[in-house]
């Protein structure tokens, strides 16, 4: 079972829940993997100190022009929908950051003058944390295409009983890449106007994808009651509430796991896991 | 005219709360919310929309079912796995618009021209008025991509307004991360403020964000929010920043007034005259000074 931990708003506690839930499941005896798919700003490793065993470059296809074969006809620039190719005075100019690697230029070049080479956009690192496999990715500084790195992290994951995916914030392409093909999404929010607004956007996203999901509320006593009322109105399950606690904030600031600093939270996460299983099992009936 | 962009690397460090206070403190400015996939500034500034326009991030392919000869070529060439077969009775594919990247390869290989390729509407952008001056903002559609292009539209519109109305500042609320929308929001800015928090995650993400602004050679300063949650890490972050030639524009203390102001739909400096507001006012003064 693959579970994505996502949120519209950043800084609501995705990484806290992903790392602590994974460690809880491992201590329950499950084979579990954690994939940190927030490749722009990966943070799980700060809490887990994993032992990294291998590191692989992530590449995306980029056209390479054989100048001897090229006649400067300009078809490659014409078929590129991303403006990544320009032909000036019969010379082909390529803007690598704009390339989506769709293959159109290579496919439609009448002279067979284009081949595809790999361009490095980030890395994937794999290793072990305490009791489970850990994989994360890092987008190279200055690169735009984080979905390619996220995709690489996901395919590096192997079969296991449970896979937990820590997703980036937001509701656009990187998040979709992280949550697609998972079985369940946990949307983490906080009870504030910003938290509610971004939760509504995230709910719109998972509903557009047709995925089973539930909500976790972090710092559940800091703001107002609007998030809970919204969830009630929309018949969305709230599977976890973590109260605001200076001890949690301080442990977090030092890169410590909550379940190490405050073991009582392990019970809460075990219950949360049970809720995920139940909601997932009954999802078809719930929605029909 | 100077453009100031507030980013953070890590999400939830207080970008929007800071921008809302800057909106109240700065004179002669236009505001731009460039966090287009989770925009929140409007919740505080309560904008009255005067103009709206559809946003198209690009084209999307769509199968014309009646024309399809079920050859399967389109599925074969699509690198984004956008084709699926909704009807088990036939081999007529359908394009999932969420996964379609608008590359047009399927459109070009289809032997019977059975795929249309039109501009998709995937959001809107607005020019509004607020009690703190004009504001440009946007809404990216559900599960849509190409936020970088929408960010660029919002910034260009804000610049146009600043030029026309002879304003001194463009204040931009950015998005978390270091990818496409962030790069689109900082390119060519006069100053980037990275707002962070005194945690190891905050520090890690700040340093990645600072590497990004250095990569694009954009003048950068930092501001530590909730600094008193962990004074040691706050100091560690400022030292690490200084080693990279990045100055700080001040610290903001932890205060529940920041959340309360948000609930009251107002900026922190308008909500309270307390010490936290003094911190923010000092950050604004230091920011003007850093602009030179």
Coordinates of C-alpha atoms in Angstrom, one line a residue:
Chain A
X1 CA 0.0 0.0 0.0
X2 CA 1.3 3.4 -1.0
X3 CA 0.4 6.5 1.0
X4 CA 1.2 10.0 0.0
X5 CA 1.5 12.7 2.7
X6 CA 0.6 16.0 1.0
X7 CA -0.7 19.5 1.8
X8 CA -1.6 22.6 -0.1
X9 CA 0.1 24.9 2.4
X10 CA 3.8 24.4 3.2
X11 CA 5.1 24.0 6.7
X12 CA 2.1 22.2 8.1
X13 CA 3.9 19.0 9.2
X14 CA 4.1 16.7 6.2
X15 CA 7.7 15.6 7.0
X16 CA 6.9 15.2 10.7
X17 CA 4.0 12.9 9.9
X18 CA 5.8 11.0 7.1
X19 CA 8.9 10.2 9.2
X20 CA 7.1 9.4 12.4
X21 CA 4.5 7.3 10.7
X22 CA 7.1 5.3 8.8
X23 CA 9.1 4.7 12.0
X24 CA 6.0 3.7 13.9
X25 CA 5.0 1.2 11.1
X26 CA 8.6 -0.2 11.1
X27 CA 8.4 -0.8 14.9
X28 CA 5.0 -2.6 14.4
X29 CA 7.0 -5.1 12.3
X30 CA 6.0 -4.0 8.8
X31 CA 8.3 -3.8 5.9
X32 CA 8.1 -0.2 5.0
X33 CA 10.0 2.4 2.8
X34 CA 10.0 6.1 3.0
X35 CA 10.4 8.1 -0.2
X36 CA 11.1 11.8 0.2
X37 CA 9.6 13.3 -2.9
X38 CA 10.0 16.9 -1.8
X39 CA 13.0 17.1 -4.1
X40 CA 13.2 20.9 -4.0
X41 CA 13.6 21.0 -0.3
X42 CA 14.0 17.4 1.1
X43 CA 14.0 17.3 4.9
X44 CA 13.3 13.7 6.0
X45 CA 17.1 12.9 6.2
X46 CA 17.5 15.6 8.8
X47 CA 15.3 13.5 11.2
X48 CA 16.4 10.0 10.2
X49 CA 20.2 10.3 9.6
X50 CA 20.0 7.5 7.0
X51 CA 23.0 5.6 5.9
X52 CA 23.2 6.4 2.2
X53 CA 24.4 3.4 0.2
X54 CA 24.1 4.6 -3.4
X55 CA 23.6 7.8 -5.4
X56 CA 22.4 8.0 -9.0
X57 CA 22.2 10.9 -11.3
X58 CA 18.7 11.7 -12.7
X59 CA 18.8 12.7 -16.3
X60 CA 16.2 13.9 -18.7
X61 CA 16.5 13.6 -22.5
X62 CA 17.9 16.7 -24.3
X63 CA 18.4 17.0 -28.0
X64 CA 21.9 17.0 -29.4
X65 CA 22.4 18.2 -33.0
X66 CA 24.8 16.7 -35.4
X67 CA 25.9 19.9 -37.3
X68 CA 27.1 17.9 -40.3
X69 CA 23.7 16.5 -40.9
X70 CA 21.7 19.6 -39.9
X71 CA 20.5 21.7 -42.8
X72 CA 19.0 24.4 -40.6
X73 CA 15.5 23.8 -41.9
X74 CA 13.9 24.8 -38.6
X75 CA 11.4 22.0 -38.3
X76 CA 12.7 21.1 -34.8
X77 CA 12.0 24.6 -33.5
X78 CA 8.6 24.5 -35.2
X79 CA 7.5 21.2 -33.4
X80 CA 8.9 22.3 -30.0
X81 CA 5.9 23.5 -28.0
X82 CA 8.1 24.8 -25.2
X83 CA 10.2 27.3 -27.0
X84 CA 13.3 25.2 -26.1
X85 CA 14.7 25.4 -29.6
X86 CA 15.4 28.4 -31.9
X87 CA 17.0 28.3 -35.3
X88 CA 19.0 31.4 -36.1
X89 CA 20.8 31.8 -39.4
X90 CA 20.4 28.0 -40.0
X91 CA 22.1 27.3 -36.6
X92 CA 20.1 25.4 -33.9
X93 CA 20.2 26.9 -30.4
X94 CA 18.9 24.8 -27.5
X95 CA 17.7 26.1 -24.1
X96 CA 18.1 23.1 -21.9
X97 CA 16.0 24.4 -18.9
X98 CA 12.9 24.7 -21.1
X99 CA 13.1 21.2 -22.6
X100 CA 10.4 18.8 -21.4
X101 CA 12.1 15.8 -23.1
X102 CA 9.0 15.0 -25.2
X103 CA 11.1 13.8 -28.2
X104 CA 9.3 15.8 -30.9
X105 CA 12.5 17.3 -32.3
X106 CA 14.3 14.0 -32.6
X107 CA 11.2 12.3 -34.1
X108 CA 10.4 14.9 -36.7
X109 CA 14.0 16.0 -37.9
X110 CA 13.9 15.1 -41.6
X111 CA 17.7 14.7 -41.7
X112 CA 18.0 12.4 -38.6
X113 CA 20.4 15.0 -37.3
X114 CA 19.1 14.9 -33.7
X115 CA 19.9 12.4 -31.0
X116 CA 18.9 12.5 -27.4
X117 CA 21.5 12.8 -24.7
X118 CA 20.9 12.7 -20.9
X119 CA 21.1 16.0 -19.0
X120 CA 21.5 15.8 -15.3
X121 CA 18.7 17.6 -13.3
X122 CA 19.2 16.1 -9.9
X123 CA 20.2 13.0 -7.9
X124 CA 18.5 10.1 -6.2
X125 CA 20.1 8.7 -3.0
X126 CA 19.1 5.3 -1.5
X127 CA 20.0 3.8 1.9
X128 CA 18.7 2.7 5.2
X129 CA 17.3 4.5 8.2
X130 CA 16.5 2.8 11.5
X131 CA 14.4 -0.2 10.5
X132 CA 13.4 0.8 6.9
X133 CA 14.6 1.6 3.5
X134 CA 15.0 5.3 2.7
X135 CA 15.1 7.1 -0.7
X136 CA 15.2 10.7 -1.5
X137 CA 15.9 13.0 -4.4
X138 CA 17.5 16.4 -4.8
X139 CA 16.7 18.8 -7.6
X140 CA 19.9 20.5 -9.0
X141 CA 20.0 24.2 -8.1
X142 CA 18.6 26.3 -11.0
X143 CA 16.6 23.5 -12.6
X144 CA 12.9 23.8 -13.2
X145 CA 11.8 20.2 -13.8
X146 CA 11.3 18.8 -10.3
X147 CA 8.7 16.2 -11.6
X148 CA 11.5 14.3 -13.4
X149 CA 13.4 13.9 -10.1
X150 CA 10.2 13.0 -8.2
X151 CA 9.5 10.3 -10.8
X152 CA 13.0 8.9 -10.4
X153 CA 12.6 8.6 -6.6
X154 CA 9.3 6.8 -7.1
X155 CA 10.7 4.2 -9.5
X156 CA 13.6 3.6 -7.2
X157 CA 11.2 2.4 -4.6
X158 CA 10.8 -1.4 -4.5
X159 CA 7.9 -3.6 -3.6
X160 CA 7.1 -3.6 0.1
X161 CA 4.1 -3.9 2.4
X162 CA 3.9 -0.1 2.9
X163 CA 5.4 2.8 1.1
X164 CA 5.2 6.3 2.6
X165 CA 5.7 9.3 0.2
X166 CA 6.5 12.7 1.6
X167 CA 5.2 15.1 -1.1
X168 CA 6.1 18.7 -1.9
X169 CA 3.6 21.5 -0.9
X170 CA 1.2 23.1 -3.4
X171 CA -1.3 21.6 -5.8
X172 CA 0.5 21.7 -9.2
X173 CA 2.6 19.4 -11.3
X174 CA 5.3 18.3 -8.7
X175 CA 2.5 17.3 -6.2
X176 CA 0.6 15.4 -8.9
X177 CA 3.8 13.5 -9.8
X178 CA 4.3 12.6 -6.1
X179 CA 0.7 11.5 -5.3
X180 CA -0.3 9.8 -8.6
X181 CA -0.3 6.0 -8.5
X182 CA -0.6 6.0 -4.7
X183 CA -3.5 4.3 -2.9
X184 CA -4.3 7.0 -0.4
X185 CA -3.5 10.6 0.3
X186 CA -3.2 12.2 3.8
X187 CA -3.7 16.0 3.5
X188 CA -2.0 17.8 6.4
X189 CA -3.2 21.2 7.4
X190 CA -3.5 23.6 10.3
X191 CA -6.6 25.3 11.7
X192 CA -6.0 28.8 10.3
X193 CA -7.5 30.7 7.3
X194 CA -4.4 30.0 5.2
X195 CA -4.5 26.3 6.2
X196 CA -8.2 26.1 5.3
X197 CA -7.9 27.8 2.0
X198 CA -4.9 25.7 0.9
X199 CA -6.7 22.5 2.2
X200 CA -9.7 23.3 0.0
X201 CA -7.3 23.6 -3.1
X202 CA -5.6 20.3 -2.1
X203 CA -9.0 18.5 -1.7
X204 CA -10.0 19.8 -5.2
X205 CA -6.8 18.3 -6.5
X206 CA -7.2 14.8 -5.0
X207 CA -10.9 14.8 -6.0
X208 CA -9.9 15.7 -9.6
X209 CA -7.5 12.7 -9.4
X210 CA -10.2 10.5 -8.0
X211 CA -8.1 9.3 -5.0
X212 CA -9.1 8.2 -1.5
X213 CA -7.9 10.7 1.1
X214 CA -8.3 12.0 4.6
X215 CA -7.1 15.0 6.6
X216 CA -4.6 15.4 9.5
X217 CA -4.7 18.6 11.5
X218 CA -1.4 19.7 13.0
X219 CA -1.2 22.3 15.8
X220 CA -4.9 21.5 16.1
X221 CA -5.6 24.0 18.9
X222 CA -3.9 27.2 17.6
X223 CA -6.5 28.8 15.3
X224 CA -10.3 28.6 14.8
X225 CA -12.8 25.8 14.1
X226 CA -13.3 26.4 10.4
X227 CA -11.1 23.5 9.2
X228 CA -13.1 21.0 11.2
X229 CA -16.4 22.4 10.2
X230 CA -15.3 22.3 6.5
X231 CA -14.3 18.6 6.9
X232 CA -17.6 17.8 8.5
X233 CA -19.6 19.6 5.8
X234 CA -17.6 17.8 3.1
X235 CA -17.7 14.4 4.9
X236 CA -14.0 14.2 5.0
X237 CA -12.4 12.1 7.7
X238 CA -10.0 13.7 10.2
X239 CA -7.7 10.9 11.1
X240 CA -5.1 12.7 13.2
X241 CA -4.9 15.7 15.4
X242 CA -1.6 16.9 16.9
X243 CA -2.0 19.6 19.5
X244 CA 0.3 22.6 19.5
X245 CA 3.1 21.8 21.9
X246 CA 6.3 23.7 22.5
X247 CA 8.1 20.4 23.2
X248 CA 7.2 19.1 19.7
X249 CA 8.4 22.4 18.1
X250 CA 11.7 22.3 20.0
X251 CA 12.3 18.6 19.2
X252 CA 11.5 19.4 15.5
X253 CA 13.9 22.4 15.5
X254 CA 16.7 20.1 16.6
X255 CA 15.9 17.5 14.0
X256 CA 14.5 15.0 16.5
X257 CA 11.7 12.6 15.9
X258 CA 8.5 13.2 18.0
X259 CA 8.2 9.5 18.8
X260 CA 11.7 9.6 20.3
X261 CA 11.1 12.8 22.3
X262 CA 7.6 11.9 23.3
X263 CA 6.9 8.2 22.9
X264 CA 3.2 8.6 23.7
X265 CA 2.7 9.8 20.1
X266 CA 3.5 6.4 18.7
X267 CA 0.1 5.2 20.0
X268 CA -1.6 8.1 18.2
X269 CA 0.1 7.2 14.9
X270 CA -0.8 3.5 15.3
X271 CA -4.5 4.6 15.6
X272 CA -4.1 6.9 12.6
X273 CA -2.7 4.0 10.6
X274 CA -5.8 1.9 11.5
X275 CA -8.0 4.7 10.3
X276 CA -6.2 4.9 7.0
X277 CA -6.7 1.1 6.4
X278 CA -10.4 1.4 7.3
X279 CA -11.1 4.4 5.1
X280 CA -9.2 2.9 2.3
X281 CA -11.1 -0.4 2.5
X282 CA -14.5 1.3 2.6
X283 CA -13.7 4.1 0.1
X284 CA -15.9 2.7 -2.7
X285 CA -19.0 2.5 -0.4
X286 CA -18.2 5.9 1.1
X287 CA -18.2 7.7 -2.2
X288 CA -21.1 5.9 -3.8
Chain B
X1 CA 11.0 51.5 -8.6
X2 CA 12.2 48.5 -6.8
X3 CA 11.0 44.9 -6.8
X4 CA 11.2 42.9 -3.5
X5 CA 10.4 39.2 -3.6
X6 CA 9.7 37.2 -0.4
X7 CA 10.6 33.5 -0.7
X8 CA 11.4 30.9 1.9
X9 CA 12.7 27.5 0.6
X10 CA 10.7 25.8 3.4
X11 CA 7.0 26.3 3.4
X12 CA 5.0 27.8 6.3
X13 CA 7.7 30.1 7.6
X14 CA 5.6 33.3 7.4
X15 CA 6.1 34.7 3.9
X16 CA 2.5 35.8 3.5
X17 CA 2.2 37.3 7.0
X18 CA 5.3 39.3 6.4
X19 CA 4.1 40.5 3.0
X20 CA 0.8 41.6 4.4
X21 CA 2.6 43.7 7.0
X22 CA 4.8 45.2 4.3
X23 CA 1.6 46.1 2.5
X24 CA 0.5 48.1 5.5
X25 CA 3.9 49.7 6.0
X26 CA 5.2 50.6 2.5
X27 CA 4.1 53.7 0.7
X28 CA 3.4 53.8 -3.0
X29 CA 3.5 50.1 -3.8
X30 CA 1.8 47.4 -5.8
X31 CA 1.4 43.9 -4.4
X32 CA 1.8 40.7 -6.4
X33 CA 0.9 37.2 -5.1
X34 CA 3.1 34.8 -7.0
X35 CA 2.3 31.7 -4.9
X36 CA -0.2 30.9 -7.6
X37 CA -0.9 27.3 -6.6
X38 CA -1.7 28.0 -3.0
X39 CA -2.3 31.8 -2.9
X40 CA -3.2 33.2 0.5
X41 CA -2.5 36.9 0.5
X42 CA -6.0 37.7 -0.7
X43 CA -7.3 36.3 2.6
X44 CA -5.7 39.1 4.5
X45 CA -5.9 42.0 2.0
X46 CA -9.5 41.3 0.9
X47 CA -9.1 42.5 -2.7
X48 CA -11.9 43.9 -4.8
X49 CA -11.4 42.4 -8.3
X50 CA -11.5 45.1 -11.0
X51 CA -10.2 43.0 -13.9
X52 CA -9.9 39.3 -14.6
X53 CA -8.4 37.3 -17.5
X54 CA -8.2 33.6 -18.3
X55 CA -4.8 32.0 -18.2
X56 CA -3.6 29.4 -20.6
X57 CA -0.5 27.5 -19.7
X58 CA -0.4 25.8 -23.1
X59 CA -2.3 23.4 -25.3
X60 CA -3.8 20.1 -24.5
X61 CA -4.5 17.2 -26.8
X62 CA -8.0 15.7 -27.1
X63 CA -9.1 12.7 -29.1
X64 CA -11.9 13.2 -31.6
X65 CA -13.6 9.9 -31.0
X66 CA -15.6 9.7 -34.2
X67 CA -12.4 10.1 -36.3
X68 CA -10.2 7.6 -34.4
X69 CA -9.1 4.5 -36.3
X70 CA -7.8 2.8 -33.1
X71 CA -4.2 2.5 -34.5
X72 CA -2.6 3.1 -31.1
X73 CA 0.2 5.4 -32.5
X74 CA -0.6 8.2 -30.1
X75 CA -0.2 6.1 -27.1
X76 CA 3.1 4.7 -28.3
X77 CA 4.7 8.1 -28.8
X78 CA 3.4 9.8 -25.6
X79 CA 6.1 10.0 -23.0
X80 CA 3.9 11.3 -20.3
X81 CA 1.5 8.3 -20.1
X82 CA -1.5 10.5 -20.7
X83 CA -3.4 8.0 -22.9
X84 CA -5.9 5.6 -21.3
X85 CA -8.7 3.4 -22.7
X86 CA -12.0 4.2 -21.0
X87 CA -14.1 1.7 -23.0
X88 CA -13.1 -2.0 -22.8
X89 CA -15.1 -2.7 -25.9
X90 CA -12.8 -0.7 -28.2
X91 CA -9.3 0.7 -28.6
X92 CA -10.2 4.4 -28.7
X93 CA -8.0 6.2 -26.3
X94 CA -8.7 9.3 -24.2
X95 CA -6.2 11.9 -23.1
X96 CA -6.0 12.5 -19.3
X97 CA -5.6 16.3 -19.3
X98 CA -3.9 16.2 -15.9
X99 CA -1.0 14.2 -17.3
X100 CA -0.9 15.8 -20.8
X101 CA 2.1 18.2 -21.1
X102 CA 0.9 19.7 -24.4
X103 CA 3.9 18.5 -26.4
X104 CA 1.8 17.9 -29.5
X105 CA 3.7 14.8 -30.6
X106 CA 0.5 12.6 -30.7
X107 CA -1.3 15.3 -32.7
X108 CA 1.5 15.2 -35.3
X109 CA 1.8 11.4 -35.6
X110 CA -2.0 10.7 -35.8
X111 CA -2.5 9.5 -39.4
X112 CA -6.1 10.7 -39.6
X113 CA -5.9 14.0 -37.8
X114 CA -8.2 12.7 -35.0
X115 CA -6.6 14.7 -32.2
X116 CA -7.4 18.4 -31.6
X117 CA -4.9 20.7 -29.9
X118 CA -6.3 23.8 -28.4
X119 CA -5.3 26.3 -25.8
X120 CA -6.5 25.0 -22.4
X121 CA -7.8 27.4 -19.8
X122 CA -6.1 26.5 -16.6
X123 CA -6.4 29.4 -14.3
X124 CA -7.3 33.1 -14.1
X125 CA -5.4 36.2 -13.0
X126 CA -6.8 39.4 -11.5
X127 CA -6.0 43.1 -11.0
X128 CA -7.7 44.2 -7.8
X129 CA -7.8 47.1 -5.4
X130 CA -7.2 46.8 -1.7
X131 CA -7.1 49.3 1.2
X132 CA -3.3 49.1 0.8
X133 CA -3.2 49.8 -2.9
X134 CA -3.4 47.7 -6.1
X135 CA -2.8 44.0 -6.1
X136 CA -2.2 41.5 -8.9
X137 CA -3.0 37.8 -8.0
X138 CA -4.0 34.6 -9.7
X139 CA -5.6 31.2 -9.3
X140 CA -4.1 28.2 -11.0
X141 CA -6.8 25.6 -11.8
X142 CA -7.1 22.3 -10.0
X143 CA -4.2 19.9 -10.7
X144 CA -2.8 22.2 -13.4
X145 CA 0.8 22.8 -14.4
X146 CA 2.9 25.6 -15.8
X147 CA 2.7 27.8 -12.8
X148 CA 6.0 29.5 -13.9
X149 CA 4.2 31.1 -16.9
X150 CA 1.4 32.4 -14.7
X151 CA 3.9 33.8 -12.1
X152 CA 5.6 35.7 -15.0
X153 CA 2.2 37.2 -16.1
X154 CA 1.4 38.4 -12.5
X155 CA 4.9 40.0 -12.1
X156 CA 4.7 41.7 -15.5
X157 CA 1.3 43.1 -14.8
X158 CA 2.4 44.4 -11.4
X159 CA 5.4 46.1 -13.0
X160 CA 3.2 47.7 -15.6
X161 CA 1.0 49.1 -12.9
X162 CA 4.0 50.4 -10.9
X163 CA 5.3 52.1 -14.0
X164 CA 2.0 53.7 -14.9
X165 CA 1.2 54.9 -11.4
X166 CA 4.8 55.8 -10.7
X167 CA 5.0 53.6 -7.6
X168 CA 8.1 53.0 -5.5
X169 CA 7.8 49.3 -4.7
X170 CA 6.6 46.0 -6.1
X171 CA 6.2 43.6 -3.2
X172 CA 6.0 40.0 -4.3
X173 CA 4.8 37.0 -2.2
X174 CA 6.6 34.0 -3.6
X175 CA 6.1 30.2 -3.2
X176 CA 8.0 27.6 -1.3
X177 CA 10.7 25.4 -2.9
X178 CA 13.4 26.3 -5.4
X179 CA 11.8 25.0 -8.6
X180 CA 9.8 26.4 -11.5
X181 CA 7.5 29.0 -9.9
X182 CA 10.2 30.2 -7.5
X183 CA 12.7 30.8 -10.4
X184 CA 10.0 32.6 -12.3
X185 CA 9.3 34.8 -9.3
X186 CA 12.8 35.9 -8.6
X187 CA 14.5 36.4 -12.0
X188 CA 15.6 40.0 -12.3
X189 CA 14.3 41.1 -8.9
X190 CA 16.1 43.9 -7.0
X191 CA 16.1 42.1 -3.7
X192 CA 15.1 38.6 -2.4
X193 CA 14.2 38.2 1.2
X194 CA 14.3 34.6 2.4
X195 CA 12.1 34.1 5.4
X196 CA 13.2 31.1 7.5
X197 CA 12.7 29.6 11.0
X198 CA 15.2 28.5 13.6
X199 CA 15.0 24.8 12.8
X200 CA 17.5 22.4 11.1
X201 CA 14.9 22.0 8.3
X202 CA 14.7 25.8 8.0
X203 CA 18.4 26.1 7.8
X204 CA 18.8 23.4 5.2
X205 CA 16.1 24.9 3.0
X206 CA 17.4 28.4 3.4
X207 CA 20.8 27.4 2.2
X208 CA 19.3 25.8 -0.9
X209 CA 17.2 28.9 -1.6
X210 CA 20.4 31.1 -1.1
X211 CA 22.3 28.9 -3.6
X212 CA 19.5 29.4 -6.0
X213 CA 19.6 33.3 -5.7
X214 CA 23.4 33.2 -5.9
X215 CA 23.0 31.1 -9.1
X216 CA 20.9 33.8 -10.7
X217 CA 23.0 36.6 -9.0
X218 CA 20.1 38.2 -7.2
X219 CA 20.9 40.3 -4.1
X220 CA 19.6 38.4 -1.1
X221 CA 18.9 39.0 2.6
X222 CA 17.4 36.7 5.3
X223 CA 14.9 37.2 8.1
X224 CA 14.4 34.6 10.9
X225 CA 10.8 34.3 12.0
X226 CA 10.0 32.8 15.5
X227 CA 13.7 33.2 16.2
X228 CA 13.2 32.6 20.0
X229 CA 11.9 29.1 19.5
X230 CA 15.6 28.1 19.2
X231 CA 18.0 31.0 19.7
X232 CA 21.1 28.8 19.1
X233 CA 19.9 27.6 15.7
X234 CA 18.9 31.2 14.8
X235 CA 22.4 32.4 15.4
X236 CA 23.8 29.4 13.5
X237 CA 21.7 30.3 10.5
X238 CA 22.8 33.9 10.6
X239 CA 26.4 32.9 10.8
X240 CA 26.0 30.4 7.9
X241 CA 24.3 33.2 5.9
X242 CA 27.0 35.7 6.7
X243 CA 29.7 33.3 5.5
X244 CA 28.0 33.3 2.1
X245 CA 27.9 37.1 2.1
X246 CA 24.1 37.3 3.0
X247 CA 23.0 39.9 5.5
X248 CA 20.0 39.6 7.8
X249 CA 17.3 42.2 7.9
X250 CA 16.3 41.3 11.4
X251 CA 14.5 38.7 13.6
X252 CA 10.8 38.4 14.4
X253 CA 9.8 36.9 17.7
X254 CA 7.3 34.1 18.2
X255 CA 3.9 35.6 19.0
X256 CA 0.4 34.1 18.7
X257 CA -0.7 37.5 17.5
X258 CA 0.6 36.4 14.0
X259 CA -2.0 33.6 13.9
X260 CA -4.7 35.8 15.5
X261 CA -4.1 38.6 12.9
X262 CA -4.6 36.0 10.2
X263 CA -7.9 34.9 11.7
X264 CA -9.0 38.5 12.0
X265 CA -8.1 38.9 8.3
X266 CA -5.6 41.7 8.9
X267 CA -1.9 42.3 9.0
X268 CA 0.1 41.8 12.1
X269 CA 1.2 45.4 12.3
X270 CA -2.4 46.6 12.1
X271 CA -3.6 44.0 14.6
X272 CA -1.2 44.7 17.4
X273 CA 1.2 47.5 18.5
X274 CA 3.2 44.9 20.5
X275 CA 6.8 44.0 20.3
X276 CA 6.3 41.6 17.4
X277 CA 5.0 44.5 15.3
X278 CA 8.1 46.5 16.2
X279 CA 10.2 43.6 15.0
X280 CA 8.4 43.6 11.7
X281 CA 8.7 47.4 11.3
X282 CA 12.4 47.1 11.9
X283 CA 12.6 44.4 9.2
X284 CA 10.9 46.7 6.8
X285 CA 13.3 49.6 7.6
X286 CA 16.3 47.3 7.1
X287 CA 14.8 46.0 3.9
X288 CA 14.6 49.6 2.5
X289 CA 18.2 50.2 3.6
X290 CA 19.3 46.9 1.9
X291 CA 17.8 48.1 -1.3
X292 CA 20.2 51.0 -1.3

